[in-house]
Amino acid sequence: MIVLTKPYVSDVLASTMRKLQLPVVKADDIALVNEQELNLLSEQDFYHYFQQHDTPSILCNSEASLQYVCNRLHNHPITHAVNLFKNKAEFRRFMAADYPDYDYRVVRASEWESIDPASLPYPVIVKPAVGYSSIGVYRVEHAGQWHEVMRNVQAVLSKAARMYTSDVINSDVLIIEKWIDGSEYAIDAYFDAEGEPVILNVFARMFVNDSDTSDRIYCTNKFMLREMLEPLSEFLAGIGRRLNLRNFPLHAEVRRTKAGHIVPVEINPLRFAGIGTNELGVHAYGINPSEYFFLNMKPDWGNKLREMDDSVYSFFCAEYDLNGYQSIRGFDHEGLKKCFQNVLEYRTMPDEYNTFAVVFYKSVTFLENHRLLHMNLAPYILSEQIGLAN
């Protein structure tokens, strides 16, 4: 079963739903092309489906879909795992025994002003306990930056509240945690019927510098996959054993420290990388994550790595700063597209969100990615600027 909500359903996902005739639930008024060709379920059908399956195969296309599931399955085991992962504070408490070096505190909105900046273990990351993408996520280098960063966090989360529901992004509780030094990776995977982890994607996240918290570029290539598949599989296996996960898809963000330890940043349940970005794997190594999950397919990574070329495959999320613009009149998509040397696919996103395009592309080396990381997107955003611009 797939539970769909805004903001976006890709052509790849829509085609997979039609091809496999997957049971589909629309949890809001998201517009779907050729909707009559889908196997749409009613809310009553939704309940019936779960009554017939002890460990149902369920996938969400976005964070907003999770609330639909949890609101209707209060006592189901799947809801326990969803709530644990979705709340970053609860997840850290759960993982603390395995990661004694976790240094974090959970702060309610009413307590923000009372925090003594000198008491924090800098550098720290500030983020909403319930959040999506990197909205409201900031790095603070020293006590002198604290009050300015908190003003930015409050302003961004206030604007995000007009784009996303409170179960997707919530400003009531923040996490303040010590910076985890290391390289960051994103994983799309699922646990099969026997509880074994099946990795479908591994992407490296690229940053301009240590203070960058944006989601602009993730990438993959065969050399990185060879290095990371085994340690990431071991990491996921440990999570799965503790929670007895079965037929459970997820998107995980982790850091690998200089000592080689895998430290979880967050785990997003019942979904893969958002707004269709998980489909970079379709271009890079021929893996459609939703199809693999529902058909219980497992990649033959040995063959796939042998068949891959040496290219770097990446996706680029074109976003505007929620604090940066008075109004948005439109975007110069054709101009932005020309900034890439080898576009595999250019996707325009719905206008009501701050990601306005996702670009899949390939390059010979990482040099193009470094150039694009530093690129100013302001010329491609038709608007009135009021502050910082991307």
mmCIF file of C-alpha atoms in Angstrom:
data_model
loop_
_atom_site.group_PDB
_atom_site.id
_atom_site.type_symbol
_atom_site.label_atom_id
_atom_site.label_comp_id
_atom_site.label_asym_id
_atom_site.label_seq_id
_atom_site.Cartn_x
_atom_site.Cartn_y
_atom_site.Cartn_z
ATOM 1 C CA MET A 1 0.000 0.000 0.000
ATOM 2 C CA ILE A 2 1.088 3.570 -0.735
ATOM 3 C CA VAL A 3 -0.262 6.540 1.238
ATOM 4 C CA LEU A 4 0.003 9.752 -0.786
ATOM 5 C CA THR A 5 0.040 13.371 0.329
ATOM 6 C CA LYS A 6 1.392 16.647 -0.982
ATOM 7 C CA PRO A 7 3.757 18.003 -2.096
ATOM 8 C CA TYR A 8 4.800 15.718 -4.945
ATOM 9 C CA VAL A 9 4.352 12.407 -6.719
ATOM 10 C CA SER A 10 6.962 11.748 -9.391
ATOM 11 C CA ASP A 11 6.246 10.183 -12.777
ATOM 12 C CA VAL A 12 8.384 7.210 -11.724
ATOM 13 C CA LEU A 13 6.297 6.587 -8.612
ATOM 14 C CA ALA A 14 3.031 7.105 -10.492
ATOM 15 C CA SER A 15 4.143 4.658 -13.174
ATOM 16 C CA THR A 16 5.123 2.103 -10.516
ATOM 17 C CA MET A 17 1.723 2.386 -8.846
ATOM 18 C CA ARG A 18 -0.053 1.770 -12.155
ATOM 19 C CA LYS A 19 2.281 -0.999 -13.291
ATOM 20 C CA LEU A 20 2.013 -3.000 -10.053
ATOM 21 C CA GLN A 21 -1.594 -1.947 -9.349
ATOM 22 C CA LEU A 22 -0.576 -1.115 -5.802
ATOM 23 C CA PRO A 23 -3.301 -0.226 -3.301
ATOM 24 C CA VAL A 24 -3.252 3.582 -3.061
ATOM 25 C CA VAL A 25 -4.705 5.873 -0.395
ATOM 26 C CA LYS A 26 -4.993 9.626 -0.980
ATOM 27 C CA ALA A 27 -4.618 11.237 2.432
ATOM 28 C CA ASP A 28 -5.224 14.771 1.107
ATOM 29 C CA ASP A 29 -6.253 16.443 -2.146
ATOM 30 C CA ILE A 30 -2.962 15.876 -3.964
ATOM 31 C CA ALA A 31 -3.514 15.989 -7.729
ATOM 32 C CA LEU A 32 -2.607 12.791 -9.603
ATOM 33 C CA VAL A 33 -2.311 12.362 -13.359
ATOM 34 C CA ASN A 34 -4.553 9.600 -14.742
ATOM 35 C CA GLU A 35 -5.937 8.952 -11.277
ATOM 36 C CA GLN A 36 -8.626 6.665 -12.720
ATOM 37 C CA GLU A 37 -5.911 4.152 -13.620
ATOM 38 C CA LEU A 38 -4.822 3.724 -9.991
ATOM 39 C CA ASN A 39 -6.043 1.142 -7.499
ATOM 40 C CA LEU A 40 -7.498 3.723 -5.086
ATOM 41 C CA LEU A 41 -8.701 2.587 -1.668
ATOM 42 C CA SER A 42 -11.266 4.141 0.644
ATOM 43 C CA GLU A 43 -10.589 4.714 4.342
ATOM 44 C CA GLN A 44 -12.623 1.584 5.091
ATOM 45 C CA ASP A 45 -10.403 -0.362 2.679
ATOM 46 C CA PHE A 46 -7.381 1.012 4.542
ATOM 47 C CA TYR A 47 -8.567 -0.504 7.833
ATOM 48 C CA HIS A 48 -9.450 -3.777 6.145
ATOM 49 C CA TYR A 49 -5.984 -4.005 4.595
ATOM 50 C CA PHE A 50 -4.307 -3.777 8.005
ATOM 51 C CA GLN A 51 -6.699 -6.283 9.539
ATOM 52 C CA GLN A 52 -5.593 -8.812 6.949
ATOM 53 C CA HIS A 53 -1.818 -8.201 7.219
ATOM 54 C CA ASP A 54 0.241 -8.648 10.384
ATOM 55 C CA THR A 55 3.251 -6.948 8.810
ATOM 56 C CA PRO A 56 1.816 -4.912 5.927
ATOM 57 C CA SER A 57 4.002 -3.454 3.210
ATOM 58 C CA ILE A 58 3.280 0.259 3.410
ATOM 59 C CA LEU A 59 5.153 3.178 1.857
ATOM 60 C CA CYS A 60 4.544 6.916 2.178
ATOM 61 C CA ASN A 61 5.598 9.475 -0.379
ATOM 62 C CA SER A 62 6.089 12.247 2.201
ATOM 63 C CA GLU A 63 6.300 13.128 5.882
ATOM 64 C CA ALA A 64 2.689 14.315 5.859
ATOM 65 C CA SER A 65 1.456 10.792 5.043
ATOM 66 C CA LEU A 66 2.722 9.479 8.376
ATOM 67 C CA GLN A 67 0.100 11.278 10.403
ATOM 68 C CA TYR A 68 -2.669 9.667 8.380
ATOM 69 C CA VAL A 69 -1.270 6.238 9.242
ATOM 70 C CA CYS A 70 -0.697 6.964 12.940
ATOM 71 C CA ASN A 71 -4.081 8.611 13.478
ATOM 72 C CA ARG A 72 -5.856 5.503 12.211
ATOM 73 C CA LEU A 73 -3.645 2.795 13.692
ATOM 74 C CA HIS A 74 -3.149 3.912 17.300
ATOM 75 C CA ASN A 75 -2.290 0.485 18.711
ATOM 76 C CA HIS A 76 -0.567 -1.078 15.723
ATOM 77 C CA PRO A 77 3.148 -1.978 16.172
ATOM 78 C CA ILE A 78 4.024 0.012 13.076
ATOM 79 C CA THR A 79 2.809 3.187 14.782
ATOM 80 C CA HIS A 80 5.216 2.690 17.703
ATOM 81 C CA ALA A 81 8.193 2.557 15.337
ATOM 82 C CA VAL A 82 6.940 5.536 13.305
ATOM 83 C CA ASN A 83 6.513 7.724 16.397
ATOM 84 C CA LEU A 84 9.919 6.742 17.755
ATOM 85 C CA PHE A 85 11.741 7.617 14.548
ATOM 86 C CA LYS A 86 9.731 10.706 13.675
ATOM 87 C CA ASN A 87 10.420 12.448 16.971
ATOM 88 C CA LYS A 88 14.147 13.161 16.902
ATOM 89 C CA ALA A 89 14.258 13.681 20.667
ATOM 90 C CA GLU A 90 12.676 10.295 21.387
ATOM 91 C CA PHE A 91 14.978 8.646 18.860
ATOM 92 C CA ARG A 92 18.048 10.048 20.600
ATOM 93 C CA ARG A 93 16.842 8.774 23.960
ATOM 94 C CA PHE A 94 16.326 5.352 22.389
ATOM 95 C CA MET A 95 19.825 5.296 20.868
ATOM 96 C CA ALA A 96 21.673 6.862 23.814
ATOM 97 C CA ALA A 97 22.759 3.524 25.330
ATOM 98 C CA ASP A 98 24.493 2.549 22.071
ATOM 99 C CA TYR A 99 25.987 6.008 21.533
ATOM 100 C CA PRO A 100 27.214 7.304 24.909
ATOM 101 C CA ASP A 101 28.951 10.227 23.186
ATOM 102 C CA TYR A 102 25.596 11.725 22.194
ATOM 103 C CA ASP A 103 25.561 15.203 23.765
ATOM 104 C CA TYR A 104 22.175 16.844 23.320
ATOM 105 C CA ARG A 105 19.392 18.585 25.161
ATOM 106 C CA VAL A 106 15.696 18.937 24.394
ATOM 107 C CA VAL A 107 14.242 22.412 24.862
ATOM 108 C CA ARG A 108 10.639 23.609 24.703
ATOM 109 C CA ALA A 109 9.800 26.901 23.013
ATOM 110 C CA SER A 110 8.997 28.494 26.372
ATOM 111 C CA GLU A 111 12.559 27.747 27.519
ATOM 112 C CA TRP A 112 14.458 29.161 24.541
ATOM 113 C CA GLU A 113 15.060 32.584 26.063
ATOM 114 C CA SER A 114 16.338 31.127 29.336
ATOM 115 C CA ILE A 115 19.189 29.128 27.781
ATOM 116 C CA ASP A 116 22.636 30.274 28.813
ATOM 117 C CA PRO A 117 24.637 30.321 25.554
ATOM 118 C CA ALA A 118 27.893 29.872 27.472
ATOM 119 C CA SER A 119 26.716 26.467 28.730
ATOM 120 C CA LEU A 120 26.543 24.823 25.269
ATOM 121 C CA PRO A 121 29.247 22.454 23.887
ATOM 122 C CA TYR A 122 30.135 24.348 20.693
ATOM 123 C CA PRO A 123 29.829 23.875 17.836
ATOM 124 C CA VAL A 124 26.201 22.770 18.154
ATOM 125 C CA ILE A 125 23.360 22.007 15.770
ATOM 126 C CA VAL A 126 19.896 23.406 16.466
ATOM 127 C CA LYS A 127 16.929 21.654 14.855
ATOM 128 C CA PRO A 128 13.213 21.075 15.446
ATOM 129 C CA ALA A 129 12.493 17.777 17.192
ATOM 130 C CA VAL A 130 9.816 17.180 14.571
ATOM 131 C CA GLY A 131 11.096 18.434 11.244
ATOM 132 C CA TYR A 132 11.587 17.851 7.557
ATOM 133 C CA SER A 133 14.465 18.425 5.170
ATOM 134 C CA SER A 134 16.863 20.992 6.690
ATOM 135 C CA ILE A 135 14.225 23.586 7.495
ATOM 136 C CA GLY A 136 15.082 25.287 10.779
ATOM 137 C CA VAL A 137 18.420 23.486 11.100
ATOM 138 C CA TYR A 138 21.383 25.724 11.988
ATOM 139 C CA ARG A 139 24.944 25.288 13.186
ATOM 140 C CA VAL A 140 26.128 27.621 15.951
ATOM 141 C CA GLU A 141 29.870 28.105 16.227
ATOM 142 C CA HIS A 142 30.109 30.054 19.487
ATOM 143 C CA ALA A 143 28.040 31.792 22.157
ATOM 144 C CA GLY A 144 28.189 35.115 20.323
ATOM 145 C CA GLN A 145 26.060 33.700 17.497
ATOM 146 C CA TRP A 146 23.374 32.177 19.704
ATOM 147 C CA HIS A 147 20.755 34.913 19.814
ATOM 148 C CA GLU A 148 21.025 35.718 16.100
ATOM 149 C CA VAL A 149 20.660 32.051 15.162
ATOM 150 C CA MET A 150 17.647 31.630 17.440
ATOM 151 C CA ARG A 151 15.942 34.600 15.770
ATOM 152 C CA ASN A 152 16.559 32.965 12.386
ATOM 153 C CA VAL A 153 15.241 29.611 13.610
ATOM 154 C CA GLN A 154 12.055 31.201 14.943
ATOM 155 C CA ALA A 155 11.476 33.197 11.743
ATOM 156 C CA VAL A 156 12.056 30.218 9.440
ATOM 157 C CA LEU A 157 9.862 27.857 11.458
ATOM 158 C CA SER A 158 7.111 30.463 11.550
ATOM 159 C CA LYS A 159 7.122 30.678 7.752
ATOM 160 C CA ALA A 160 7.443 26.904 7.388
ATOM 161 C CA ALA A 161 4.281 26.520 9.444
ATOM 162 C CA ARG A 162 2.382 28.076 6.526
ATOM 163 C CA MET A 163 3.758 25.439 4.142
ATOM 164 C CA TYR A 164 3.680 22.292 6.277
ATOM 165 C CA THR A 165 1.383 20.871 8.931
ATOM 166 C CA SER A 166 2.561 20.661 12.556
ATOM 167 C CA ASP A 167 3.123 16.901 12.300
ATOM 168 C CA VAL A 168 5.707 17.568 9.558
ATOM 169 C CA ILE A 169 7.480 20.591 11.065
ATOM 170 C CA ASN A 170 6.828 21.701 14.633
ATOM 171 C CA SER A 171 8.471 24.619 16.417
ATOM 172 C CA ASP A 172 7.327 23.655 19.924
ATOM 173 C CA VAL A 173 10.427 21.604 20.787
ATOM 174 C CA LEU A 174 14.033 22.016 19.656
ATOM 175 C CA ILE A 175 17.053 19.756 19.902
ATOM 176 C CA ILE A 176 20.435 21.300 20.614
ATOM 177 C CA GLU A 177 23.205 18.785 20.059
ATOM 178 C CA LYS A 178 26.956 18.755 19.854
ATOM 179 C CA TRP A 179 28.279 18.656 16.306
ATOM 180 C CA ILE A 180 29.171 15.149 15.079
ATOM 181 C CA ASP A 181 32.317 15.456 12.988
ATOM 182 C CA GLY A 182 32.450 13.232 9.926
ATOM 183 C CA SER A 183 31.097 12.553 6.440
ATOM 184 C CA GLU A 184 27.315 12.406 6.054
ATOM 185 C CA TYR A 185 25.412 9.773 4.103
ATOM 186 C CA ALA A 186 21.776 9.155 3.227
ATOM 187 C CA ILE A 187 20.415 5.613 2.970
ATOM 188 C CA ASP A 188 17.211 4.328 1.407
ATOM 189 C CA ALA A 189 16.506 0.810 2.595
ATOM 190 C CA TYR A 190 13.865 -1.603 3.821
ATOM 191 C CA PHE A 191 13.690 -4.517 6.206
ATOM 192 C CA ASP A 192 12.346 -7.619 4.495
ATOM 193 C CA ALA A 193 9.857 -10.161 5.892
ATOM 194 C CA GLU A 194 12.684 -11.845 7.856
ATOM 195 C CA GLY A 195 13.964 -8.554 9.282
ATOM 196 C CA GLU A 196 17.086 -8.336 7.117
ATOM 197 C CA PRO A 197 18.067 -4.869 5.864
ATOM 198 C CA VAL A 198 18.080 -4.325 2.098
ATOM 199 C CA ILE A 199 19.938 -1.205 0.976
ATOM 200 C CA LEU A 200 18.569 0.448 -2.174
ATOM 201 C CA ASN A 201 20.476 3.759 -2.205
ATOM 202 C CA VAL A 202 23.525 5.300 -0.604
ATOM 203 C CA PHE A 203 24.139 8.996 -1.253
ATOM 204 C CA ALA A 204 26.885 11.226 0.123
ATOM 205 C CA ARG A 205 25.733 14.670 1.234
ATOM 206 C CA MET A 206 27.928 17.560 0.128
ATOM 207 C CA PHE A 207 28.406 20.835 1.991
ATOM 208 C CA VAL A 208 29.995 24.184 1.209
ATOM 209 C CA ASN A 209 31.608 24.220 4.661
ATOM 210 C CA ASP A 210 31.000 23.059 8.227
ATOM 211 C CA SER A 211 28.329 25.713 8.760
ATOM 212 C CA ASP A 212 26.278 24.618 5.768
ATOM 213 C CA THR A 213 23.104 22.673 6.652
ATOM 214 C CA SER A 214 21.399 22.781 3.256
ATOM 215 C CA ASP A 215 20.184 19.809 1.220
ATOM 216 C CA ARG A 216 21.484 21.210 -2.048
ATOM 217 C CA ILE A 217 23.540 18.262 -3.355
ATOM 218 C CA TYR A 218 23.651 14.521 -2.679
ATOM 219 C CA CYS A 219 25.681 12.212 -4.890
ATOM 220 C CA THR A 220 26.806 8.645 -5.434
ATOM 221 C CA ASN A 221 29.312 6.638 -7.433
ATOM 222 C CA LYS A 222 30.607 3.092 -7.472
ATOM 223 C CA PHE A 223 33.691 3.835 -5.382
ATOM 224 C CA MET A 224 31.671 5.307 -2.514
ATOM 225 C CA LEU A 225 29.180 2.434 -2.685
ATOM 226 C CA ARG A 226 31.940 -0.160 -2.429
ATOM 227 C CA GLU A 227 33.259 1.545 0.692
ATOM 228 C CA MET A 228 29.943 2.135 2.468
ATOM 229 C CA LEU A 229 27.536 -0.732 1.707
ATOM 230 C CA GLU A 230 28.904 -3.153 4.295
ATOM 231 C CA PRO A 231 29.230 -0.815 7.312
ATOM 232 C CA LEU A 232 25.817 0.704 6.612
ATOM 233 C CA SER A 233 24.225 -2.744 6.374
ATOM 234 C CA GLU A 234 25.698 -3.635 9.769
ATOM 235 C CA PHE A 235 24.371 -0.382 11.240
ATOM 236 C CA LEU A 236 20.850 -1.011 9.927
ATOM 237 C CA ALA A 237 20.873 -4.626 11.091
ATOM 238 C CA GLY A 238 21.439 -3.444 14.658
ATOM 239 C CA ILE A 239 18.480 -1.032 14.474
ATOM 240 C CA GLY A 240 16.257 -3.736 12.986
ATOM 241 C CA ARG A 241 17.065 -6.262 15.710
ATOM 242 C CA ARG A 242 16.231 -3.823 18.491
ATOM 243 C CA LEU A 243 12.845 -2.924 17.023
ATOM 244 C CA ASN A 244 11.982 -6.200 15.259
ATOM 245 C CA LEU A 245 11.278 -4.386 12.000
ATOM 246 C CA ARG A 246 9.592 -6.317 9.170
ATOM 247 C CA ASN A 247 8.476 -5.066 5.738
ATOM 248 C CA PHE A 248 9.555 -1.611 6.868
ATOM 249 C CA PRO A 249 11.000 1.029 4.500
ATOM 250 C CA LEU A 250 13.061 3.964 5.764
ATOM 251 C CA HIS A 251 15.330 6.824 4.881
ATOM 252 C CA ALA A 252 18.297 7.246 7.229
ATOM 253 C CA GLU A 253 20.840 10.030 7.604
ATOM 254 C CA VAL A 254 24.086 9.079 9.323
ATOM 255 C CA ARG A 255 27.581 10.375 9.868
ATOM 256 C CA ARG A 256 30.750 8.335 9.588
ATOM 257 C CA THR A 257 33.356 9.632 11.993
ATOM 258 C CA LYS A 258 37.055 9.781 11.213
ATOM 259 C CA ALA A 259 37.439 6.644 13.330
ATOM 260 C CA GLY A 260 34.986 4.841 11.029
ATOM 261 C CA HIS A 261 32.007 4.710 13.425
ATOM 262 C CA ILE A 262 28.500 5.087 12.004
ATOM 263 C CA VAL A 263 26.442 7.523 14.100
ATOM 264 C CA PRO A 264 22.744 8.053 13.295
ATOM 265 C CA VAL A 265 21.528 11.599 12.691
ATOM 266 C CA GLU A 266 17.909 10.679 12.007
ATOM 267 C CA ILE A 267 15.750 7.895 10.608
ATOM 268 C CA ASN A 268 12.630 8.739 8.636
ATOM 269 C CA PRO A 269 10.112 5.874 8.721
ATOM 270 C CA LEU A 270 7.937 4.419 5.950
ATOM 271 C CA ARG A 271 9.465 6.527 3.216
ATOM 272 C CA PHE A 272 12.506 6.967 1.046
ATOM 273 C CA ALA A 273 14.316 10.241 0.243
ATOM 274 C CA GLY A 274 11.694 12.944 -0.220
ATOM 275 C CA ILE A 275 10.162 14.637 -3.268
ATOM 276 C CA GLY A 276 11.340 11.781 -5.477
ATOM 277 C CA THR A 277 15.064 12.338 -4.901
ATOM 278 C CA ASN A 278 15.444 8.616 -4.089
ATOM 279 C CA GLU A 279 15.055 8.074 -7.835
ATOM 280 C CA LEU A 280 18.632 9.185 -8.425
ATOM 281 C CA GLY A 281 19.274 5.445 -8.120
ATOM 282 C CA VAL A 282 17.197 4.856 -11.265
ATOM 283 C CA HIS A 283 19.753 6.895 -13.216
ATOM 284 C CA ALA A 284 22.884 5.742 -11.384
ATOM 285 C CA TYR A 285 22.393 1.967 -11.101
ATOM 286 C CA GLY A 286 18.910 1.070 -12.291
ATOM 287 C CA ILE A 287 17.155 0.766 -8.915
ATOM 288 C CA ASN A 288 13.609 2.057 -8.509
ATOM 289 C CA PRO A 289 13.238 1.903 -4.698
ATOM 290 C CA SER A 290 9.432 1.696 -4.577
ATOM 291 C CA GLU A 291 9.377 -1.163 -7.085
ATOM 292 C CA TYR A 292 12.144 -3.040 -5.278
ATOM 293 C CA PHE A 293 10.321 -2.681 -1.961
ATOM 294 C CA PHE A 294 6.928 -3.888 -3.115
ATOM 295 C CA LEU A 295 8.355 -6.765 -5.146
ATOM 296 C CA ASN A 296 10.710 -7.727 -2.295
ATOM 297 C CA MET A 297 13.666 -7.440 -4.662
ATOM 298 C CA LYS A 298 17.254 -7.272 -3.434
ATOM 299 C CA PRO A 299 19.964 -5.576 -5.495
ATOM 300 C CA ASP A 300 22.850 -7.660 -6.719
ATOM 301 C CA TRP A 301 25.308 -4.976 -5.766
ATOM 302 C CA GLY A 302 28.284 -6.950 -7.012
ATOM 303 C CA ASN A 303 26.969 -6.952 -10.570
ATOM 304 C CA LYS A 304 25.652 -3.416 -10.383
ATOM 305 C CA LEU A 305 29.012 -2.056 -9.276
ATOM 306 C CA ARG A 306 30.767 -3.937 -12.067
ATOM 307 C CA GLU A 307 28.346 -2.484 -14.606
ATOM 308 C CA MET A 308 28.530 1.124 -13.351
ATOM 309 C CA ASP A 309 30.744 3.662 -15.082
ATOM 310 C CA ASP A 310 33.075 5.957 -13.151
ATOM 311 C CA SER A 311 30.733 8.965 -13.252
ATOM 312 C CA VAL A 312 29.449 10.906 -10.261
ATOM 313 C CA TYR A 313 25.626 10.861 -10.179
ATOM 314 C CA SER A 314 23.978 13.660 -8.212
ATOM 315 C CA PHE A 315 20.771 15.450 -7.472
ATOM 316 C CA PHE A 316 20.509 19.171 -6.850
ATOM 317 C CA CYS A 317 17.680 20.671 -4.782
ATOM 318 C CA ALA A 318 17.077 24.273 -5.869
ATOM 319 C CA GLU A 319 15.646 26.052 -2.822
ATOM 320 C CA TYR A 320 15.072 29.611 -1.720
ATOM 321 C CA ASP A 321 15.704 30.851 1.815
ATOM 322 C CA LEU A 322 12.422 31.270 3.704
ATOM 323 C CA ASN A 323 13.887 34.414 5.310
ATOM 324 C CA GLY A 324 15.105 35.850 2.029
ATOM 325 C CA TYR A 325 12.154 36.879 -0.163
ATOM 326 C CA GLN A 326 9.116 39.129 0.069
ATOM 327 C CA SER A 327 7.211 37.386 -2.712
ATOM 328 C CA ILE A 328 7.943 34.849 -5.429
ATOM 329 C CA ARG A 329 6.663 35.578 -8.961
ATOM 330 C CA GLY A 330 8.263 32.591 -10.664
ATOM 331 C CA PHE A 331 11.521 30.853 -11.548
ATOM 332 C CA ASP A 332 13.871 30.811 -14.519
ATOM 333 C CA HIS A 333 13.949 27.052 -15.022
ATOM 334 C CA GLU A 334 15.501 27.218 -18.485
ATOM 335 C CA GLY A 335 18.299 29.414 -17.208
ATOM 336 C CA LEU A 336 18.990 27.134 -14.251
ATOM 337 C CA LYS A 337 19.024 24.062 -16.458
ATOM 338 C CA LYS A 338 21.885 25.560 -18.481
ATOM 339 C CA CYS A 339 24.097 25.572 -15.370
ATOM 340 C CA PHE A 340 24.469 21.775 -15.570
ATOM 341 C CA GLN A 341 26.765 20.038 -18.018
ATOM 342 C CA ASN A 342 24.870 16.737 -18.332
ATOM 343 C CA VAL A 343 21.257 16.876 -17.135
ATOM 344 C CA LEU A 344 19.652 13.445 -16.778
ATOM 345 C CA GLU A 345 16.279 14.825 -15.680
ATOM 346 C CA TYR A 346 14.966 18.245 -14.637
ATOM 347 C CA ARG A 347 11.883 18.313 -12.414
ATOM 348 C CA THR A 348 9.884 21.408 -11.480
ATOM 349 C CA MET A 349 8.320 21.304 -8.034
ATOM 350 C CA PRO A 350 4.947 22.644 -6.793
ATOM 351 C CA ASP A 351 4.995 26.427 -6.314
ATOM 352 C CA GLU A 352 3.760 26.481 -2.719
ATOM 353 C CA TYR A 353 6.994 25.008 -1.285
ATOM 354 C CA ASN A 354 10.506 26.429 -1.075
ATOM 355 C CA THR A 355 12.121 23.736 -3.233
ATOM 356 C CA PHE A 356 11.338 24.840 -6.771
ATOM 357 C CA ALA A 357 13.343 22.299 -8.807
ATOM 358 C CA VAL A 358 15.192 18.993 -8.484
ATOM 359 C CA VAL A 359 17.888 18.256 -11.035
ATOM 360 C CA PHE A 360 19.403 14.822 -11.652
ATOM 361 C CA TYR A 361 22.735 15.011 -13.449
ATOM 362 C CA LYS A 362 26.051 13.228 -13.950
ATOM 363 C CA SER A 363 29.614 14.485 -14.117
ATOM 364 C CA VAL A 364 33.084 13.114 -14.687
ATOM 365 C CA THR A 365 34.472 14.331 -11.356
ATOM 366 C CA PHE A 366 33.279 16.141 -8.224
ATOM 367 C CA LEU A 367 34.428 19.508 -9.606
ATOM 368 C CA GLU A 368 30.987 20.330 -11.015
ATOM 369 C CA ASN A 369 29.395 19.630 -7.658
ATOM 370 C CA HIS A 370 31.801 21.965 -5.892
ATOM 371 C CA ARG A 371 30.970 24.686 -8.413
ATOM 372 C CA LEU A 372 27.230 24.160 -8.013
ATOM 373 C CA LEU A 373 27.475 24.180 -4.213
ATOM 374 C CA HIS A 374 28.750 27.751 -4.366
ATOM 375 C CA MET A 375 26.338 28.925 -7.052
ATOM 376 C CA ASN A 376 24.054 31.857 -6.256
ATOM 377 C CA LEU A 377 20.455 30.904 -7.096
ATOM 378 C CA ALA A 378 19.095 34.449 -6.755
ATOM 379 C CA PRO A 379 19.203 35.165 -10.538
ATOM 380 C CA TYR A 380 16.807 32.263 -11.119
ATOM 381 C CA ILE A 381 14.278 33.336 -8.469
ATOM 382 C CA LEU A 382 11.926 36.046 -9.714
ATOM 383 C CA SER A 383 10.984 37.900 -6.552
ATOM 384 C CA GLU A 384 11.528 40.770 -4.162
ATOM 385 C CA GLN A 385 14.391 40.047 -1.793
ATOM 386 C CA ILE A 386 14.045 41.123 1.847
ATOM 387 C CA GLY A 387 17.101 39.527 3.427
ATOM 388 C CA LEU A 388 19.539 36.756 2.762
ATOM 389 C CA ALA A 389 19.217 35.037 -0.604
ATOM 390 C CA ASN A 390 20.499 31.652 -1.734
#
